[in-house]
mmCIF file with all atom_site columns, C-alpha atoms in Angstrom:
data_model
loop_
_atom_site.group_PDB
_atom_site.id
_atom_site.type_symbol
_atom_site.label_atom_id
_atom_site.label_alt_id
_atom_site.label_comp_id
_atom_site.label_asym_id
_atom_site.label_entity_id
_atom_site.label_seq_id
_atom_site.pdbx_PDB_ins_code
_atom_site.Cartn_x
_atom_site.Cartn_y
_atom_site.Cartn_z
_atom_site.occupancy
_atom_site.B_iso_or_equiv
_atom_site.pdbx_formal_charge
_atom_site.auth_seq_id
_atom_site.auth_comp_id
_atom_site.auth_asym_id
_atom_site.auth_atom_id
_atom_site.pdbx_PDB_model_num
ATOM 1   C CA . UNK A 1 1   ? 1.837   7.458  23.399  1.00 47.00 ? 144 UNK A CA 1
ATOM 2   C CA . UNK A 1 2   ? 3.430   4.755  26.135  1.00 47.00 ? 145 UNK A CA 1
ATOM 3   C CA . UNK A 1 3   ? 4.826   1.683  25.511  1.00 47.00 ? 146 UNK A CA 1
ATOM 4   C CA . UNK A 1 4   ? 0.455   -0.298 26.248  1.00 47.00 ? 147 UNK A CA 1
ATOM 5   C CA . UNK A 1 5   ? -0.356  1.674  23.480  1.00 53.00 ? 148 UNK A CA 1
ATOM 6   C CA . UNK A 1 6   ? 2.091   1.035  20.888  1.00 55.00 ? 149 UNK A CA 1
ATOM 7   C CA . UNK A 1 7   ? 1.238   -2.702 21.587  1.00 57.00 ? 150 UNK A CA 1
ATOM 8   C CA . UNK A 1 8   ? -2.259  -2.473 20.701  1.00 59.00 ? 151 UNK A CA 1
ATOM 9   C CA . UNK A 1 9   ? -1.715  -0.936 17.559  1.00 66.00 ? 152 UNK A CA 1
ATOM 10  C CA . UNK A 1 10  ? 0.504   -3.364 15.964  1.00 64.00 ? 153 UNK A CA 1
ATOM 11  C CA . UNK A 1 11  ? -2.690  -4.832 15.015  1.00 76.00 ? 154 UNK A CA 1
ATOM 12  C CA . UNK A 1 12  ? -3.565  -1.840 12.953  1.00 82.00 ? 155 UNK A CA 1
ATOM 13  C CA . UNK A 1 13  ? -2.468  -2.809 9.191   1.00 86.00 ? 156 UNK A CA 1
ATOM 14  C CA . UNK A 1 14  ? -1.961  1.194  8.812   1.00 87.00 ? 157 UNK A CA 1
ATOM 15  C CA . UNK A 1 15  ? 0.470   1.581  12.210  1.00 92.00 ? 158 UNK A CA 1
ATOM 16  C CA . UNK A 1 16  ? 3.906   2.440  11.172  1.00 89.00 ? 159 UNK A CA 1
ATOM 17  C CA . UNK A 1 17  ? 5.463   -0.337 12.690  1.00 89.00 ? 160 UNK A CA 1
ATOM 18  C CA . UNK A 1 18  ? 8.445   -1.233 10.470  1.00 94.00 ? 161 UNK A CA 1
ATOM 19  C CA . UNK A 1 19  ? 11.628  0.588  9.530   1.00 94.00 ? 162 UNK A CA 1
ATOM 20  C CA . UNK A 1 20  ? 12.904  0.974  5.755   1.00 95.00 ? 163 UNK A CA 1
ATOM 21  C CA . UNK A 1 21  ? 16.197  -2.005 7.200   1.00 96.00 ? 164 UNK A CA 1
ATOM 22  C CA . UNK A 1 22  ? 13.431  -4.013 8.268   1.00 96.00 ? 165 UNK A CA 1
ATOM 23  C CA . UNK A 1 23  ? 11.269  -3.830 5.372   1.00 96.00 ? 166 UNK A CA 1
ATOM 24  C CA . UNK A 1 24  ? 13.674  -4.342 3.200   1.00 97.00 ? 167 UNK A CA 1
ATOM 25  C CA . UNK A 1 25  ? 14.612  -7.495 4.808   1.00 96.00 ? 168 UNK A CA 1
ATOM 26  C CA . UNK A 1 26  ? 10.789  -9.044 5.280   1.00 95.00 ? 169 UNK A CA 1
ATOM 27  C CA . UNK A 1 27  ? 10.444  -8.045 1.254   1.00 95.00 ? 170 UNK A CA 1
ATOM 28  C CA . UNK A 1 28  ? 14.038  -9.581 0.320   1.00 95.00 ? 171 UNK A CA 1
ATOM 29  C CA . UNK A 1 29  ? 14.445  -6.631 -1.339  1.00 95.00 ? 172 UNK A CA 1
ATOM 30  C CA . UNK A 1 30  ? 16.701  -3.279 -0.770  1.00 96.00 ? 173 UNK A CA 1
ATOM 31  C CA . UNK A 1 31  ? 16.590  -0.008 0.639   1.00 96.00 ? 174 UNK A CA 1
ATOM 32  C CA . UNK A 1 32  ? 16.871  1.645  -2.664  1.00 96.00 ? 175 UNK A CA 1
ATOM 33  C CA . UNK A 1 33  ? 13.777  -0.336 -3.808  1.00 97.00 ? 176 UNK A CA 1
ATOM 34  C CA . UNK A 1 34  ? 11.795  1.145  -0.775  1.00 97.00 ? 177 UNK A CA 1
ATOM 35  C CA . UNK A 1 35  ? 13.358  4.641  -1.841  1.00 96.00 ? 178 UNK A CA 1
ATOM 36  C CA . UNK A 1 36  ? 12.116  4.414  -5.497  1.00 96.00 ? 179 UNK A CA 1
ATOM 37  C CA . UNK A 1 37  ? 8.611   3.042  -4.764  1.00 96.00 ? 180 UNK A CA 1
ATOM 38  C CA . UNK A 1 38  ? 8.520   6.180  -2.821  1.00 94.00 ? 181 UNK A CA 1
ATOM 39  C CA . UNK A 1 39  ? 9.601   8.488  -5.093  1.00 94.00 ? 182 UNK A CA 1
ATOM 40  C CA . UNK A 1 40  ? 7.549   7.259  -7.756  1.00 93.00 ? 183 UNK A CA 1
ATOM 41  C CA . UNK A 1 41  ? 4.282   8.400  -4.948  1.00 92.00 ? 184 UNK A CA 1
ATOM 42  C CA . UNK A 1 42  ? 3.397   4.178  -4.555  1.00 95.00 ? 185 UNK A CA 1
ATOM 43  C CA . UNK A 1 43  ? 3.413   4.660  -1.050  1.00 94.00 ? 186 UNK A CA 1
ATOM 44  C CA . UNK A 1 44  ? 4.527   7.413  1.567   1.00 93.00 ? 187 UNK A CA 1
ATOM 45  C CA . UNK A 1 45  ? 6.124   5.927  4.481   1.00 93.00 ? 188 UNK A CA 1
ATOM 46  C CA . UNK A 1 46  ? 5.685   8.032  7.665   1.00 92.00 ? 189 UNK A CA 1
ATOM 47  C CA . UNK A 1 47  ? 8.592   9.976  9.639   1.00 92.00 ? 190 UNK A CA 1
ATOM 48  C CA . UNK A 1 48  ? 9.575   9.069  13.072  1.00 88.00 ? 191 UNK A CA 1
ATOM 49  C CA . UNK A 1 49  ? 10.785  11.558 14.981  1.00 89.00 ? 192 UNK A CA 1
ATOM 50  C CA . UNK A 1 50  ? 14.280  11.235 13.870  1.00 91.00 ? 193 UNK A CA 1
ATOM 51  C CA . UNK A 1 51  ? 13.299  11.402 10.669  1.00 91.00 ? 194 UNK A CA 1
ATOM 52  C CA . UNK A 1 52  ? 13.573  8.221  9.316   1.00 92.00 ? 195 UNK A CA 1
ATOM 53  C CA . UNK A 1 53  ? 11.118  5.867  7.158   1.00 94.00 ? 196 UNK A CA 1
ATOM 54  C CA . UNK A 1 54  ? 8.348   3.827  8.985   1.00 95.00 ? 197 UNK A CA 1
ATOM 55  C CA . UNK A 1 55  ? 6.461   1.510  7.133   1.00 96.00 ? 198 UNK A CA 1
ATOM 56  C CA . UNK A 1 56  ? 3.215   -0.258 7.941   1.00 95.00 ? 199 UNK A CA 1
ATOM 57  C CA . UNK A 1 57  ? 1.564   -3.888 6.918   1.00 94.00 ? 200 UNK A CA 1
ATOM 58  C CA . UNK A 1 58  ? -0.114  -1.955 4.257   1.00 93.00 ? 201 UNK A CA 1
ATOM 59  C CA . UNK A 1 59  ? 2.362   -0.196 2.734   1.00 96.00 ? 202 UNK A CA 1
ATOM 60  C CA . UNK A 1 60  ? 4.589   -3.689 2.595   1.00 96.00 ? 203 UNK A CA 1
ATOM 61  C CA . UNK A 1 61  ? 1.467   -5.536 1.260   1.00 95.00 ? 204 UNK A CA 1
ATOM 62  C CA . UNK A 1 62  ? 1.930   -2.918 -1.778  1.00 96.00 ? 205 UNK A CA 1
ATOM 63  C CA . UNK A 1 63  ? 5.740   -2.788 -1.867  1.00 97.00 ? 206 UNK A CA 1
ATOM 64  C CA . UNK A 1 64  ? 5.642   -6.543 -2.227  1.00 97.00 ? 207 UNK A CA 1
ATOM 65  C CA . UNK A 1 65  ? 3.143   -6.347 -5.402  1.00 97.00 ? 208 UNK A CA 1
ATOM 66  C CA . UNK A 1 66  ? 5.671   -4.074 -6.908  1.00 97.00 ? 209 UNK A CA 1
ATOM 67  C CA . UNK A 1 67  ? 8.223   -6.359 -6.168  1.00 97.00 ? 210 UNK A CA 1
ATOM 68  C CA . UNK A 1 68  ? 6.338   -9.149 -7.944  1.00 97.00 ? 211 UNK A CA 1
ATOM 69  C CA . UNK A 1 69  ? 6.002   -6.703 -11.307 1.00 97.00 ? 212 UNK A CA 1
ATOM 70  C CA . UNK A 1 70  ? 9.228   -5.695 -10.896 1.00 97.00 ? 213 UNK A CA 1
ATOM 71  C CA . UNK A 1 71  ? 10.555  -9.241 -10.363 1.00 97.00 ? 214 UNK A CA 1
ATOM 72  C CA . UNK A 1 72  ? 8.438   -9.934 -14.034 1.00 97.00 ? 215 UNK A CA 1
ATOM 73  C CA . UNK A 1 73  ? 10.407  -7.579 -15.876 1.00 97.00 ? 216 UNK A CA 1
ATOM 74  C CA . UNK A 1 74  ? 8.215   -4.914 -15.554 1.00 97.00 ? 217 UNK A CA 1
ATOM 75  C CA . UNK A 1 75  ? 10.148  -1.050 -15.122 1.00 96.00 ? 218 UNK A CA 1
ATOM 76  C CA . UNK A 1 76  ? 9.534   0.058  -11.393 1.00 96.00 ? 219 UNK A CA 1
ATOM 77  C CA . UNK A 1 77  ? 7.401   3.180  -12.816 1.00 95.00 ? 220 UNK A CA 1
ATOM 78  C CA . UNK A 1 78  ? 5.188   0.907  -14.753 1.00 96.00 ? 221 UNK A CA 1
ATOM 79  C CA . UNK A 1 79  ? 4.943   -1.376 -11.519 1.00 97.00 ? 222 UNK A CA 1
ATOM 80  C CA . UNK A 1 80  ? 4.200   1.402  -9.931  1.00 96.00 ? 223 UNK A CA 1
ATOM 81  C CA . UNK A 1 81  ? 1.385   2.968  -12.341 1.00 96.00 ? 224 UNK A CA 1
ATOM 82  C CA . UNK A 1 82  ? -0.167  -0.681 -12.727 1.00 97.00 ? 225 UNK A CA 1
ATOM 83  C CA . UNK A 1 83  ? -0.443  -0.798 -8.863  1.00 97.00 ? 226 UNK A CA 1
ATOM 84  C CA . UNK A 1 84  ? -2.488  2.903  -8.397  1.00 95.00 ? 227 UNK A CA 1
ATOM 85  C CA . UNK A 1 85  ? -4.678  1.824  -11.619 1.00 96.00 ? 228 UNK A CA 1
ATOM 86  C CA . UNK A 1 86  ? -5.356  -1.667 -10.111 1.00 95.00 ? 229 UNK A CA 1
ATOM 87  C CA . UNK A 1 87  ? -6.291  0.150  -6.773  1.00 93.00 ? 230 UNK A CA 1
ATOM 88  C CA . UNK A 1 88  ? -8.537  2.582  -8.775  1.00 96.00 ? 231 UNK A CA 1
ATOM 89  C CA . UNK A 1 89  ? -10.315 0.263  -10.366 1.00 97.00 ? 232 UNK A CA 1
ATOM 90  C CA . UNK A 1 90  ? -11.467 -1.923 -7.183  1.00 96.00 ? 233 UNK A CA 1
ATOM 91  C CA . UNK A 1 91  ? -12.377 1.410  -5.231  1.00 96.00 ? 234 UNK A CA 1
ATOM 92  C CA . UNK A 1 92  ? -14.811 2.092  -8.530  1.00 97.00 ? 235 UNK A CA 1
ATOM 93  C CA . UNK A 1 93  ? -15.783 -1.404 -8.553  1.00 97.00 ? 236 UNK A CA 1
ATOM 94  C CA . UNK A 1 94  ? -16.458 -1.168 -4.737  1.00 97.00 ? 237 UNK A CA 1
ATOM 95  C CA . UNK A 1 95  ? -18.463 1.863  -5.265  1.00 97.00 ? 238 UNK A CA 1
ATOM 96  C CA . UNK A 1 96  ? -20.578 0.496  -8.407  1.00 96.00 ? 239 UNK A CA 1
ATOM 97  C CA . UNK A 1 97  ? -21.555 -2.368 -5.920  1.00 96.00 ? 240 UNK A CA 1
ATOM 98  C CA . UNK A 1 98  ? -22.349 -0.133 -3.709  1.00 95.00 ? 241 UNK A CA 1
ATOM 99  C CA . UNK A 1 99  ? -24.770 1.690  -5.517  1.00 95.00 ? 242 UNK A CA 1
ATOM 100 C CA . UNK A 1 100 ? -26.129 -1.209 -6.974  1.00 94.00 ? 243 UNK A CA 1
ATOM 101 C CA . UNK A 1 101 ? -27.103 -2.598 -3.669  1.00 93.00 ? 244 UNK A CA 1
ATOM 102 C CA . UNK A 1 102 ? -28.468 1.161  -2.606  1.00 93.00 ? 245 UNK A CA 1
ATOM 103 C CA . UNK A 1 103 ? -30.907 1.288  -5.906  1.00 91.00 ? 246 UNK A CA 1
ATOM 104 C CA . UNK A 1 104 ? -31.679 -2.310 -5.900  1.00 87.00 ? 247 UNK A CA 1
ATOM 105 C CA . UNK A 1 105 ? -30.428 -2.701 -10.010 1.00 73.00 ? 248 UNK A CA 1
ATOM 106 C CA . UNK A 1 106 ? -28.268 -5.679 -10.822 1.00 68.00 ? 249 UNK A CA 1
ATOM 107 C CA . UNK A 1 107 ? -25.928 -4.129 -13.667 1.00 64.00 ? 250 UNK A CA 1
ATOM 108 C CA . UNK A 1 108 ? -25.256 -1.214 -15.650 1.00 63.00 ? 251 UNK A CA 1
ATOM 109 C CA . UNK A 1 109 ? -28.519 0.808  -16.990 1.00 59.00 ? 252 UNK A CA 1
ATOM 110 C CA . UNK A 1 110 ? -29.845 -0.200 -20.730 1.00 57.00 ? 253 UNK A CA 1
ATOM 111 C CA . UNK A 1 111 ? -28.303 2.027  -23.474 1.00 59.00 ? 254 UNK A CA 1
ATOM 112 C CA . UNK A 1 112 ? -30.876 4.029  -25.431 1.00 55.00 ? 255 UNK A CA 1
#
């Protein structure tokens, strides 16, 4: 990849962009924070050829939820549990919507 195309993809919310120091200053947060969020399978930052921690806009979009929970009081596995559930539940929302539109119904079917 040259230099042209790494500038076009820092538009792309899932382009690695960031570095874990650089993360964990836009966040306010630490390194260690970034570490445990990854541990605990939140998010999986990609490897630059060095080896070290890239994140993207997407992955920092969901480190700073954590933050938030974490921030409440909430233990950073429970942040981190609350985050995947809240995810699943819009991707099944998103596909109920979806299906809805496809058959034409407007909510769930009558019970018999």
């Amino acid at each position: 990849m040259t230099a042209d195309d790494s500038y076009g993809r820092l538009d792309d919310d899932d382009y690695p962009a960031y570095t874990m120091g650089r993360a964990a200053e836009m966040l306010g947060t630490t390194q260690g924070f970034l570490r445990a969020i990854g541990e605990a399978r939140l998010i999986t930052p990609l490897r630059s050829e060095g080896g070290h921690r890239r994140y993207s806009r997407y992955q920092l979009r969901i480190a700073a939820r954590a933050r938030e929970l974490v921030d409440q009081g909430t233990p950073i596995e429970a942040a981190c549990r609350i985050i995947i559930l809240e995810d699943q539940l819009e991707e099944a929302q998103r596909i109920n919507a979806e299906y809805r539109r496809a058959t034409g119904s407007s909510g769930p079917a009558p019970a018999d």
